[in-house]
C-alpha atoms as a printed R data frame, in Angstrom:
    type eleno elety resid chain resno       x       y       z
1   ATOM     1    CA   MET     A     1 -18.571  10.941  -5.601
2   ATOM     2    CA   MET     A     2 -17.864   7.296  -4.614
3   ATOM     3    CA   THR     A     3 -20.578   5.628  -2.617
4   ATOM     4    CA   ASP     A     4 -18.878   2.232  -2.137
5   ATOM     5    CA   PRO     A     5 -16.868   2.408   1.087
6   ATOM     6    CA   THR     A     6 -14.112   0.126  -0.193
7   ATOM     7    CA   LEU     A     7 -13.578   2.146  -3.363
8   ATOM     8    CA   ALA     A     8 -13.663   5.383  -1.392
9   ATOM     9    CA   PHE     A     9 -11.100   4.013   1.064
10  ATOM    10    CA   THR     A    10  -8.791   2.832  -1.788
11  ATOM    11    CA   TRP     A    11  -9.137   6.102  -3.666
12  ATOM    12    CA   ALA     A    12  -8.339   8.152  -0.535
13  ATOM    13    CA   LEU     A    13  -5.217   6.051   0.072
14  ATOM    14    CA   LEU     A    14  -4.143   6.398  -3.559
15  ATOM    15    CA   ARG     A    15  -4.515  10.173  -3.500
16  ATOM    16    CA   ALA     A    16  -2.466  10.303  -0.283
17  ATOM    17    CA   ASN     A    17   0.269   8.155  -1.873
18  ATOM    18    CA   LEU     A    18   0.378  10.293  -5.017
19  ATOM    19    CA   ARG     A    19   0.598  13.503  -2.937
20  ATOM    20    CA   ASP     A    20   3.669  12.136  -1.136
21  ATOM    21    CA   VAL     A    21   5.996  13.418  -3.815
22  ATOM    22    CA   ARG     A    22   9.049  13.180  -1.562
23  ATOM    23    CA   ALA     A    23   8.544   9.437  -1.008
24  ATOM    24    CA   ILE     A    24   8.058   8.872  -4.768
25  ATOM    25    CA   ILE     A    25  11.234  10.741  -5.592
26  ATOM    26    CA   VAL     A    26  13.238   8.902  -2.933
27  ATOM    27    CA   ASN     A    27  12.039   5.538  -4.244
28  ATOM    28    CA   LEU     A    28  12.920   6.473  -7.802
29  ATOM    29    CA   LEU     A    29  16.216   8.146  -6.991
30  ATOM    30    CA   ALA     A    30  18.455   5.062  -6.726
31  ATOM    31    CA   PRO     A    31  17.229   3.132  -9.798
32  ATOM    32    CA   VAL     A    32  17.099   6.232 -12.003
33  ATOM    33    CA   ALA     A    33  20.532   7.304 -10.823
34  ATOM    34    CA   ILE     A    34  22.000   3.903 -11.819
35  ATOM    35    CA   VAL     A    35  20.442   4.138 -15.296
36  ATOM    36    CA   VAL     A    36  21.541   7.747 -15.763
37  ATOM    37    CA   MET     A    37  25.085   6.895 -14.654
38  ATOM    38    CA   PHE     A    38  25.495   4.409 -17.512
39  ATOM    39    CA   ILE     A    39  23.838   6.818 -19.970
40  ATOM    40    CA   ALA     A    40  26.092   9.722 -18.908
41  ATOM    41    CA   THR     A    41  29.240   7.621 -19.441
42  ATOM    42    CA   GLY     A    42  28.062   6.589 -22.917
43  ATOM    43    CA   ASN     A    43  27.937   2.939 -21.847
44  ATOM    44    CA   ARG     A    44  24.739   1.954 -23.696
45  ATOM    45    CA   GLU     A    45  25.567  -1.762 -23.508
46  ATOM    46    CA   GLY     A    46  26.135  -1.546 -19.784
47  ATOM    47    CA   MET     A    47  22.826   0.276 -19.346
48  ATOM    48    CA   ILE     A    48  20.952  -2.399 -21.336
49  ATOM    49    CA   PHE     A    49  22.674  -5.166 -19.359
50  ATOM    50    CA   ILE     A    50  21.904  -3.679 -15.964
51  ATOM    51    CA   PHE     A    51  18.381  -2.516 -16.782
52  ATOM    52    CA   PRO     A    52  16.587  -5.819 -15.927
53  ATOM    53    CA   LEU     A    53  18.421  -5.822 -12.595
54  ATOM    54    CA   VAL     A    54  17.341  -2.246 -11.814
55  ATOM    55    CA   LEU     A    55  13.740  -2.998 -12.871
56  ATOM    56    CA   SER     A    56  13.660  -6.132 -10.749
57  ATOM    57    CA   PHE     A    57  14.935  -4.368  -7.636
58  ATOM    58    CA   SER     A    58  12.327  -1.615  -8.012
59  ATOM    59    CA   VAL     A    59   9.558  -4.193  -7.954
60  ATOM    60    CA   LEU     A    60  10.996  -6.589  -5.404
61  ATOM    61    CA   PHE     A    61  11.321  -3.863  -2.803
62  ATOM    62    CA   GLY     A    62   8.010  -2.220  -3.548
63  ATOM    63    CA   GLY     A    63   6.299  -3.922  -0.585
64  ATOM    64    CA   SER     A    64   8.374  -2.123   2.026
65  ATOM    65    CA   ALA     A    65   6.325   1.039   1.993
66  ATOM    66    CA   LEU     A    66   3.058  -0.832   2.596
67  ATOM    67    CA   MET     A    67   4.656  -2.873   5.361
68  ATOM    68    CA   VAL     A    68   5.767   0.242   7.204
69  ATOM    69    CA   ARG     A    69   2.339   1.886   6.778
70  ATOM    70    CA   MET     A    70   0.466  -1.113   8.145
71  ATOM    71    CA   ILE     A    71   2.743  -1.430  11.176
72  ATOM    72    CA   ALA     A    72   2.488   2.308  11.850
73  ATOM    73    CA   TRP     A    73  -1.302   2.171  11.574
74  ATOM    74    CA   ARG     A    74  -1.387  -0.739  14.000
75  ATOM    75    CA   GLN     A    75   0.835   1.094  16.486
76  ATOM    76    CA   GLY     A    76  -1.241   4.267  16.110
77  ATOM    77    CA   ARG     A    77  -4.489   2.280  16.590
78  ATOM    78    CA   VAL     A    78  -5.690   3.426  13.187
79  ATOM    79    CA   PHE     A    79  -6.907  -0.086  12.401
80  ATOM    80    CA   ARG     A    80  -8.924  -0.122  15.604
81  ATOM    81    CA   ARG     A    81 -10.736   3.011  14.431
82  ATOM    82    CA   LEU     A    82 -11.235   1.510  10.956
83  ATOM    83    CA   ALA     A    83 -12.855  -1.535  12.586
84  ATOM    84    CA   VAL     A    84 -16.051   0.462  13.088
85  ATOM    85    CA   THR     A    85 -16.282   1.605   9.449
86  ATOM    86    CA   PRO     A    86 -18.343  -0.202   6.761
87  ATOM    87    CA   VAL     A    87 -15.113  -1.554   5.077
88  ATOM    88    CA   PRO     A    88 -14.719  -5.347   5.770
89  ATOM    89    CA   LEU     A    89 -11.307  -6.643   6.758
90  ATOM    90    CA   PRO     A    90 -10.488  -8.354   3.415
91  ATOM    91    CA   ASN     A    91 -11.466  -5.203   1.541
92  ATOM    92    CA   LEU     A    92  -9.380  -3.105   3.912
93  ATOM    93    CA   ILE     A    93  -6.204  -5.116   3.209
94  ATOM    94    CA   LEU     A    94  -6.978  -5.239  -0.514
95  ATOM    95    CA   GLY     A    95  -7.524  -1.480  -0.594
96  ATOM    96    CA   LEU     A    96  -4.179  -0.885   1.089
97  ATOM    97    CA   ILE     A    97  -2.402  -3.169  -1.366
98  ATOM    98    CA   LEU     A    98  -4.103  -1.741  -4.492
99  ATOM    99    CA   ALA     A    99  -3.298   1.848  -3.537
100 ATOM   100    CA   GLN     A   100   0.385   1.045  -3.041
101 ATOM   101    CA   LEU     A   101   0.358  -1.186  -6.112
102 ATOM   102    CA   VAL     A   102  -0.623   1.692  -8.436
103 ATOM   103    CA   VAL     A   103   2.201   3.863  -7.147
104 ATOM   104    CA   ASN     A   104   4.740   1.064  -7.578
105 ATOM   105    CA   ILE     A   105   3.641   0.377 -11.137
106 ATOM   106    CA   MET     A   106   3.771   4.088 -12.022
107 ATOM   107    CA   GLN     A   107   7.345   4.309 -10.722
108 ATOM   108    CA   VAL     A   108   8.368   1.335 -12.883
109 ATOM   109    CA   GLN     A   109   6.845   2.994 -15.942
110 ATOM   110    CA   VAL     A   110   9.192   5.936 -15.429
111 ATOM   111    CA   LEU     A   111  12.150   3.504 -15.525
112 ATOM   112    CA   LEU     A   112  10.846   1.760 -18.613
113 ATOM   113    CA   ALA     A   113  10.314   5.072 -20.397
114 ATOM   114    CA   LEU     A   114  13.832   6.186 -19.442
115 ATOM   115    CA   GLY     A   115  15.337   2.951 -20.754
116 ATOM   116    CA   VAL     A   116  13.526   3.125 -24.057
117 ATOM   117    CA   MET     A   117  14.411   6.805 -24.428
118 ATOM   118    CA   PHE     A   118  18.129   5.978 -24.186
119 ATOM   119    CA   GLY     A   119  18.461   2.921 -26.382
120 ATOM   120    CA   LEU     A   120  16.640   0.000 -24.819
121 ATOM   121    CA   GLU     A   121  15.114  -1.896 -27.753
122 ATOM   122    CA   ILE     A   122  12.017  -3.860 -26.911
123 ATOM   123    CA   THR     A   123   9.408  -5.497 -29.133
124 ATOM   124    CA   LEU     A   124   5.652  -5.284 -28.516
125 ATOM   125    CA   PRO     A   125   5.380  -8.935 -27.291
126 ATOM   126    CA   GLN     A   126   8.374  -8.365 -24.941
127 ATOM   127    CA   LEU     A   127   6.827  -5.126 -23.675
128 ATOM   128    CA   LEU     A   128   3.457  -6.794 -22.992
129 ATOM   129    CA   VAL     A   129   5.161  -9.628 -21.056
130 ATOM   130    CA   VAL     A   130   7.298  -7.235 -19.050
131 ATOM   131    CA   GLU     A   131   4.335  -4.967 -18.280
132 ATOM   132    CA   GLY     A   132   2.350  -7.992 -17.164
133 ATOM   133    CA   ALA     A   133   5.307  -9.136 -15.073
134 ATOM   134    CA   VAL     A   134   5.536  -5.753 -13.443
135 ATOM   135    CA   VAL     A   135   1.870  -5.814 -12.460
136 ATOM   136    CA   LEU     A   136   1.988  -9.384 -11.132
137 ATOM   137    CA   GLY     A   137   5.350  -8.869  -9.430
138 ATOM   138    CA   SER     A   138   4.200  -5.608  -7.819
139 ATOM   139    CA   LEU     A   139   1.042  -7.323  -6.608
140 ATOM   140    CA   ALA     A   140   2.945 -10.341  -5.230
141 ATOM   141    CA   PHE     A   141   5.628  -8.366  -3.358
142 ATOM   142    CA   THR     A   142   3.218  -5.704  -2.121
143 ATOM   143    CA   ALA     A   143   1.119  -8.575  -0.726
144 ATOM   144    CA   PHE     A   144   4.345  -9.951   0.750
145 ATOM   145    CA   GLY     A   145   4.844  -6.647   2.591
146 ATOM   146    CA   ALA     A   146   1.292  -6.933   3.978
147 ATOM   147    CA   ALA     A   147   2.002 -10.454   5.146
148 ATOM   148    CA   LEU     A   148   5.301  -9.497   6.729
149 ATOM   149    CA   SER     A   149   3.662  -6.600   8.615
150 ATOM   150    CA   THR     A   150   1.705  -9.160  10.642
151 ATOM   151    CA   VAL     A   151   4.846 -10.705  12.153
152 ATOM   152    CA   VAL     A   152   7.004  -7.578  12.480
153 ATOM   153    CA   HIS     A   153   5.583  -5.268  15.158
154 ATOM   154    CA   ARG     A   154   7.918  -2.220  15.197
155 ATOM   155    CA   VAL     A   155   8.139   0.556  12.612
156 ATOM   156    CA   ASP     A   156  11.775   1.285  13.358
157 ATOM   157    CA   VAL     A   157  12.833  -2.226  12.257
158 ATOM   158    CA   ALA     A   158  10.290  -2.752   9.453
159 ATOM   159    CA   SER     A   159  12.351  -1.585   6.492
160 ATOM   160    CA   THR     A   160  15.430  -3.364   7.766
161 ATOM   161    CA   ALA     A   161  13.505  -6.622   8.229
162 ATOM   162    CA   TYR     A   162  12.107  -6.352   4.712
163 ATOM   163    CA   VAL     A   163  15.537  -5.722   3.169
164 ATOM   164    CA   LEU     A   164  17.188  -8.530   5.138
165 ATOM   165    CA   ILE     A   165  14.565 -10.976   3.892
166 ATOM   166    CA   MET     A   166  14.278  -9.683   0.332
167 ATOM   167    CA   MET     A   167  17.970  -9.101  -0.428
168 ATOM   168    CA   PRO     A   168  18.963 -12.785  -0.542
169 ATOM   169    CA   LEU     A   169  15.833 -13.565  -2.551
170 ATOM   170    CA   ALA     A   170  16.622 -10.760  -4.966
171 ATOM   171    CA   PHE     A   171  20.210 -11.935  -5.640
172 ATOM   172    CA   THR     A   172  19.386 -15.634  -5.909
173 ATOM   173    CA   GLY     A   173  16.684 -14.759  -8.373
174 ATOM   174    CA   LEU     A   174  19.174 -12.899 -10.522
175 ATOM   175    CA   LEU     A   175  21.761 -15.646 -10.698
176 ATOM   176    CA   PRO     A   176  21.681 -17.608 -13.976
177 ATOM   177    CA   ASP     A   177  21.348 -21.329 -14.408
178 ATOM   178    CA   LEU     A   178  19.869 -22.096 -11.022
179 ATOM   179    CA   SER     A   179  17.826 -25.170 -10.342
180 ATOM   180    CA   GLY     A   180  15.928 -26.901  -7.577
181 ATOM   181    CA   VAL     A   181  13.998 -25.017  -4.974
182 ATOM   182    CA   VAL     A   182  15.474 -21.626  -6.016
183 ATOM   183    CA   ARG     A   183  13.557 -21.795  -9.243
184 ATOM   184    CA   LEU     A   184  10.333 -21.925  -7.212
185 ATOM   185    CA   LEU     A   185  11.076 -18.651  -5.391
186 ATOM   186    CA   PRO     A   186   8.838 -15.693  -6.371
187 ATOM   187    CA   SER     A   187  11.903 -13.546  -6.975
188 ATOM   188    CA   THR     A   188  13.279 -16.041  -9.443
189 ATOM   189    CA   MET     A   189   9.994 -16.377 -11.308
190 ATOM   190    CA   PHE     A   190   9.731 -12.605 -11.541
191 ATOM   191    CA   THR     A   191  13.285 -11.993 -12.726
192 ATOM   192    CA   ASP     A   192  12.906 -14.788 -15.321
193 ATOM   193    CA   LEU     A   193   9.983 -12.801 -16.757
194 ATOM   194    CA   VAL     A   194  11.894  -9.508 -16.637
195 ATOM   195    CA   ARG     A   195  14.861 -11.000 -18.474
196 ATOM   196    CA   ILE     A   196  12.595 -11.347 -21.523
197 ATOM   197    CA   ILE     A   197  13.122  -7.618 -21.977
198 ATOM   198    CA   ASP     A   198  16.532  -8.318 -23.580
199 ATOM   199    CA   GLY     A   199  16.134 -11.980 -24.549
200 ATOM   200    CA   PRO     A   200  13.904 -14.464 -26.385
201 ATOM   201    CA   LEU     A   201  10.214 -14.766 -25.615
202 ATOM   202    CA   ASP     A   202   9.999 -18.211 -23.973
203 ATOM   203    CA   VAL     A   203   6.380 -19.341 -23.513
204 ATOM   204    CA   PRO     A   204   7.031 -21.952 -20.748
205 ATOM   205    CA   THR     A   205   8.888 -19.309 -18.733
206 ATOM   206    CA   VAL     A   206   5.972 -16.940 -19.132
207 ATOM   207    CA   LEU     A   207   3.369 -19.529 -18.099
208 ATOM   208    CA   ILE     A   208   5.412 -20.694 -15.078
209 ATOM   209    CA   GLY     A   209   6.129 -17.127 -13.988
210 ATOM   210    CA   VAL     A   210   2.541 -15.923 -14.331
211 ATOM   211    CA   GLY     A   211   1.088 -18.954 -12.581
212 ATOM   212    CA   GLY     A   212   3.676 -18.867  -9.807
213 ATOM   213    CA   LEU     A   213   3.285 -15.156  -9.061
214 ATOM   214    CA   LEU     A   214  -0.499 -15.489  -8.905
215 ATOM   215    CA   ALA     A   215  -0.133 -18.402  -6.482
216 ATOM   216    CA   TYR     A   216   2.287 -16.479  -4.264
217 ATOM   217    CA   THR     A   217  -0.023 -13.471  -4.268
218 ATOM   218    CA   ALA     A   218  -2.889 -15.658  -3.066
219 ATOM   219    CA   LEU     A   219  -0.665 -17.204  -0.391
220 ATOM   220    CA   PHE     A   220   0.595 -13.850   0.907
221 ATOM   221    CA   LEU     A   221  -2.913 -12.365   0.952
222 ATOM   222    CA   TRP     A   222  -4.237 -15.385   2.850
223 ATOM   223    CA   PHE     A   223  -1.407 -15.114   5.380
224 ATOM   224    CA   ALA     A   224  -1.960 -11.353   5.789
225 ATOM   225    CA   GLY     A   225  -5.665 -11.940   6.516
226 ATOM   226    CA   TRP     A   226  -5.076 -14.919   8.774
227 ATOM   227    CA   ARG     A   227  -2.452 -13.188  10.937
228 ATOM   228    CA   PHE     A   228  -4.079  -9.773  10.861
229 ATOM   229    CA   ARG     A   229  -4.447  -7.921  14.197
230 ATOM   230    CA   TRP     A   230  -6.360  -4.737  14.695
231 ATOM   231    CA   ASP     A   231  -3.813  -3.499  17.300
């Protein structure tokens, strides 16, 4: 039995997330369907080419679920009731993010296993970098969802707002040979790390990506805490 209120809160959220099998299946359906489509047609090269794109999208859009939950809780005055519990505000936000983070990472592992099962060749160093990128990327974009929930106030437009903001970032991050400010976007840093799954292990890219995603995570968490409202 957990005695720490923050751990107990995070664990309760995680169990609720894992019990929501329907949501997990829906989130996995599109990326898995894309991979299976290439496998079913015997297009192994196409599957390997598209795999980093599918993996990137799965992580980039992982913050949407948390954003919707936080807005729904605010509208339902759940946060107001939580205000009288022993869980401090920073721990409350962190618990929400960590619980969603675990689910997002587990979903990506299913995609990775599926890719390896059907011909994706990846070395141990590449796997370690990609797994690290998945953790950091999931953390950054889940934190982004928490930050965005403080400026979007309606559940019915939450997912649309997230997609409208993230879609341009996702595609600019996937375009090759970009320079300037685009290279400083979190989506670009993340996709540069994911591309290592089928390319050379470039140390400067790894260092820039890791440092950048950590910095963006800190920025998004700060903004989420700064703009947080109980109702």
